[in-house]
Amino acid sequence: MSQAPVLHTPRLILRPHGIADYAACRRLWADADVVRFIGGAPQEAQAVWFRLLRYAGMWSLLGHGMWVIEERESGAFLGEAGLLSAERGLPQLEGVPEAGWVLGPDAWGRGIATEAMQAVVTWADVHVDTPSLRCIIDPGNGASIKVAEKLGFRPLVDTQLNGHPTRVFDRPRQQEAAS
């Protein structure tokens, strides 16, 4: 698969990133509140540009990647969700797709992350040949931990990533969906 398929939920469209998304991605990744639990530092323009290019590369090389979360009714860019391979140096992530999501403040507290990621994990159960998915979350990020638990992720191990406490979660592939 060279490009992300489009996924639909009752309120959302998950679609491939395009060059036109660069400005919205810059705003998202430059927001200190958004990145507080994701590395802790806003990203510069070039880092966001490379991120956008990396998203296309993941689909091309791995057959999975990240989607734009777009509000169906308004067309608003709400954030990003999907599966990635980030070569973080954590043995628990080696060879296992990493689920990830990031939303702008306008989408917080509305169930958007859960709705988007439910579509992602349902798609992955059918299309990604892996025994499980993993995600990493800062133990202080209670909102993302709740999302992960709703999706069936369970704590696997507490570790450190770049000197920061990190909890690795695991979600076994749902066989009935994959059949």
Short mmCIF file of C-alpha atoms in Angstrom, two decimals:
data_model
loop_
_atom_site.label_atom_id
_atom_site.label_comp_id
_atom_site.label_asym_id
_atom_site.label_seq_id
_atom_site.Cartn_x
_atom_site.Cartn_y
_atom_site.Cartn_z
CA MET A 1 0.00 0.00 0.00
CA SER A 2 1.54 3.29 -1.02
CA GLN A 3 -1.00 5.72 0.44
CA ALA A 4 -3.32 5.70 3.42
CA PRO A 5 -6.86 4.55 2.78
CA VAL A 6 -9.62 6.92 3.84
CA LEU A 7 -11.49 5.79 6.97
CA HIS A 8 -14.87 7.14 8.05
CA THR A 9 -16.43 7.28 11.50
CA PRO A 10 -19.69 8.94 12.53
CA ARG A 11 -17.96 12.30 13.16
CA LEU A 12 -14.60 11.97 11.46
CA ILE A 13 -12.72 11.35 8.25
CA LEU A 14 -9.23 9.86 8.59
CA ARG A 15 -7.34 10.65 5.41
CA PRO A 16 -3.79 10.76 4.09
CA HIS A 17 -1.66 13.82 4.81
CA GLY A 18 -0.94 16.18 1.95
CA ILE A 19 1.29 19.19 1.44
CA ALA A 20 -1.76 21.40 2.10
CA ASP A 21 -1.77 20.08 5.70
CA TYR A 22 1.64 21.59 6.49
CA ALA A 23 0.30 24.80 8.08
CA ALA A 24 -2.15 22.89 10.30
CA CYS A 25 0.57 20.40 11.28
CA ARG A 26 2.89 23.30 12.16
CA ARG A 27 0.24 24.81 14.44
CA LEU A 28 -0.41 21.45 16.08
CA TRP A 29 3.24 20.56 16.75
CA ALA A 30 4.17 24.14 17.77
CA ASP A 31 1.59 24.21 20.58
CA ALA A 32 3.32 23.75 23.94
CA ASP A 33 0.16 22.30 25.51
CA VAL A 34 -0.15 19.71 22.73
CA VAL A 35 3.43 18.48 23.05
CA ARG A 36 3.63 18.66 26.85
CA PHE A 37 3.51 14.84 27.08
CA ILE A 38 5.04 14.21 23.63
CA GLY A 39 8.66 15.17 23.98
CA GLY A 40 7.81 18.34 25.87
CA ALA A 41 9.14 20.85 23.33
CA PRO A 42 7.32 22.52 20.44
CA GLN A 43 8.71 21.52 17.06
CA GLU A 44 10.36 23.91 14.63
CA ALA A 45 9.06 24.31 11.08
CA GLN A 46 11.69 22.05 9.51
CA ALA A 47 11.00 19.22 11.97
CA VAL A 48 7.29 19.38 11.14
CA TRP A 49 8.08 19.41 7.40
CA PHE A 50 10.22 16.28 7.82
CA ARG A 51 7.43 14.71 9.91
CA LEU A 52 4.96 15.28 7.06
CA LEU A 53 7.35 13.68 4.57
CA ARG A 54 7.99 10.78 6.97
CA TYR A 55 4.26 10.07 7.13
CA ALA A 56 4.13 9.48 3.37
CA GLY A 57 7.24 7.33 3.59
CA MET A 58 5.78 5.07 6.26
CA TRP A 59 2.80 4.25 4.06
CA SER A 60 5.04 3.63 1.08
CA LEU A 61 7.58 1.46 2.90
CA LEU A 62 5.61 -0.14 5.74
CA GLY A 63 2.03 -0.29 4.48
CA HIS A 64 0.77 1.63 7.50
CA GLY A 65 1.24 5.09 8.93
CA MET A 66 -0.51 8.19 10.19
CA TRP A 67 -3.76 9.83 9.12
CA VAL A 68 -5.11 13.37 9.40
CA ILE A 69 -8.14 13.48 11.70
CA GLU A 70 -10.66 15.72 9.98
CA GLU A 71 -14.04 16.69 11.38
CA ARG A 72 -16.65 15.38 8.97
CA GLU A 73 -19.12 18.24 9.43
CA SER A 74 -16.75 21.22 9.26
CA GLY A 75 -13.68 19.80 7.49
CA ALA A 76 -11.52 21.10 10.35
CA PHE A 77 -8.08 19.58 10.95
CA LEU A 78 -8.33 18.11 14.49
CA GLY A 79 -5.05 16.21 14.74
CA GLU A 80 -3.33 13.01 13.68
CA ALA A 81 -3.72 9.32 14.46
CA GLY A 82 -2.33 6.06 13.20
CA LEU A 83 0.49 3.56 13.34
CA LEU A 84 4.17 4.30 13.10
CA SER A 85 7.63 2.88 13.33
CA ALA A 86 9.88 5.38 15.08
CA GLU A 87 12.99 3.32 15.91
CA ARG A 88 12.99 4.75 19.44
CA GLY A 89 15.47 2.24 20.80
CA LEU A 90 12.93 0.62 23.13
CA PRO A 91 13.13 -3.17 22.83
CA GLN A 92 9.39 -3.46 23.54
CA LEU A 93 8.64 -1.55 20.31
CA GLU A 94 10.96 -3.46 17.99
CA GLY A 95 9.04 -5.13 15.18
CA VAL A 96 5.66 -3.98 16.54
CA PRO A 97 3.63 -1.12 15.05
CA GLU A 98 3.28 1.76 17.49
CA ALA A 99 -0.16 3.36 17.77
CA GLY A 100 -0.15 7.10 18.23
CA TRP A 101 -2.52 10.04 18.37
CA VAL A 102 -2.21 13.77 18.87
CA LEU A 103 -5.04 16.28 18.87
CA GLY A 104 -5.27 20.04 18.99
CA PRO A 105 -6.96 21.66 21.99
CA ASP A 106 -10.24 22.19 20.08
CA ALA A 107 -10.66 18.41 19.93
CA TRP A 108 -9.85 17.63 23.57
CA GLY A 109 -12.51 16.13 25.81
CA ARG A 110 -14.87 15.22 22.96
CA GLY A 111 -14.01 11.53 22.47
CA ILE A 112 -12.26 12.32 19.18
CA ALA A 113 -9.07 10.40 20.01
CA THR A 114 -11.01 7.29 20.99
CA GLU A 115 -13.23 7.46 17.89
CA ALA A 116 -10.30 7.99 15.54
CA MET A 117 -8.12 5.33 17.13
CA GLN A 118 -10.96 2.80 17.20
CA ALA A 119 -11.08 3.14 13.42
CA VAL A 120 -7.28 2.77 13.25
CA VAL A 121 -7.06 -0.37 15.41
CA THR A 122 -10.05 -1.94 13.62
CA TRP A 123 -8.32 -1.30 10.29
CA ALA A 124 -5.01 -2.64 11.69
CA ASP A 125 -6.63 -5.86 12.94
CA VAL A 126 -7.57 -6.64 9.33
CA HIS A 127 -4.68 -5.15 7.35
CA VAL A 128 -1.53 -5.29 9.49
CA ASP A 129 0.07 -8.68 10.05
CA THR A 130 1.19 -8.37 13.66
CA PRO A 131 0.28 -10.19 16.87
CA SER A 132 -0.24 -6.88 18.70
CA LEU A 133 0.01 -3.12 18.63
CA ARG A 134 1.90 -1.08 21.20
CA CYS A 135 1.77 2.52 22.31
CA ILE A 136 3.85 4.64 24.64
CA ILE A 137 2.38 7.21 27.01
CA ASP A 138 3.86 9.51 29.63
CA PRO A 139 2.47 8.17 32.94
CA GLY A 140 1.25 11.69 33.75
CA ASN A 141 -0.97 11.83 30.66
CA GLY A 142 -4.19 10.52 32.20
CA ALA A 143 -6.33 11.45 29.19
CA SER A 144 -4.25 9.35 26.76
CA ILE A 145 -4.07 6.47 29.23
CA LYS A 146 -7.90 6.44 29.32
CA VAL A 147 -8.04 6.41 25.52
CA ALA A 148 -5.57 3.51 25.39
CA GLU A 149 -7.52 1.50 27.96
CA LYS A 150 -10.82 2.05 26.08
CA LEU A 151 -9.12 0.65 22.97
CA GLY A 152 -7.95 -2.50 24.79
CA PHE A 153 -4.34 -1.49 25.45
CA ARG A 154 -2.94 -2.75 28.76
CA PRO A 155 0.24 -1.68 30.57
CA LEU A 156 3.23 -3.80 29.58
CA VAL A 157 6.20 -2.10 31.24
CA ASP A 158 7.32 1.21 32.72
CA THR A 159 10.62 2.41 31.27
CA GLN A 160 12.55 5.54 30.30
CA LEU A 161 12.67 7.21 26.90
CA ASN A 162 15.21 9.99 26.50
CA GLY A 163 15.35 10.33 30.27
CA HIS A 164 11.58 10.64 30.68
CA PRO A 165 9.26 8.12 32.36
CA THR A 166 7.35 6.19 29.70
CA ARG A 167 4.75 3.47 29.96
CA VAL A 168 4.53 0.92 27.15
CA PHE A 169 1.07 -0.50 26.48
CA ASP A 170 0.14 -3.59 24.46
CA ARG A 171 -3.07 -4.50 22.61
CA PRO A 172 -3.31 -8.03 21.18
CA ARG A 173 -4.68 -8.29 17.67
CA GLN A 174 -8.40 -8.91 17.69
CA GLN A 175 -8.66 -12.20 15.80
CA GLU A 176 -12.38 -11.97 15.04
CA ALA A 177 -11.77 -8.68 13.19
CA ALA A 178 -8.73 -10.11 11.41
CA SER A 179 -10.56 -13.21 10.14
#
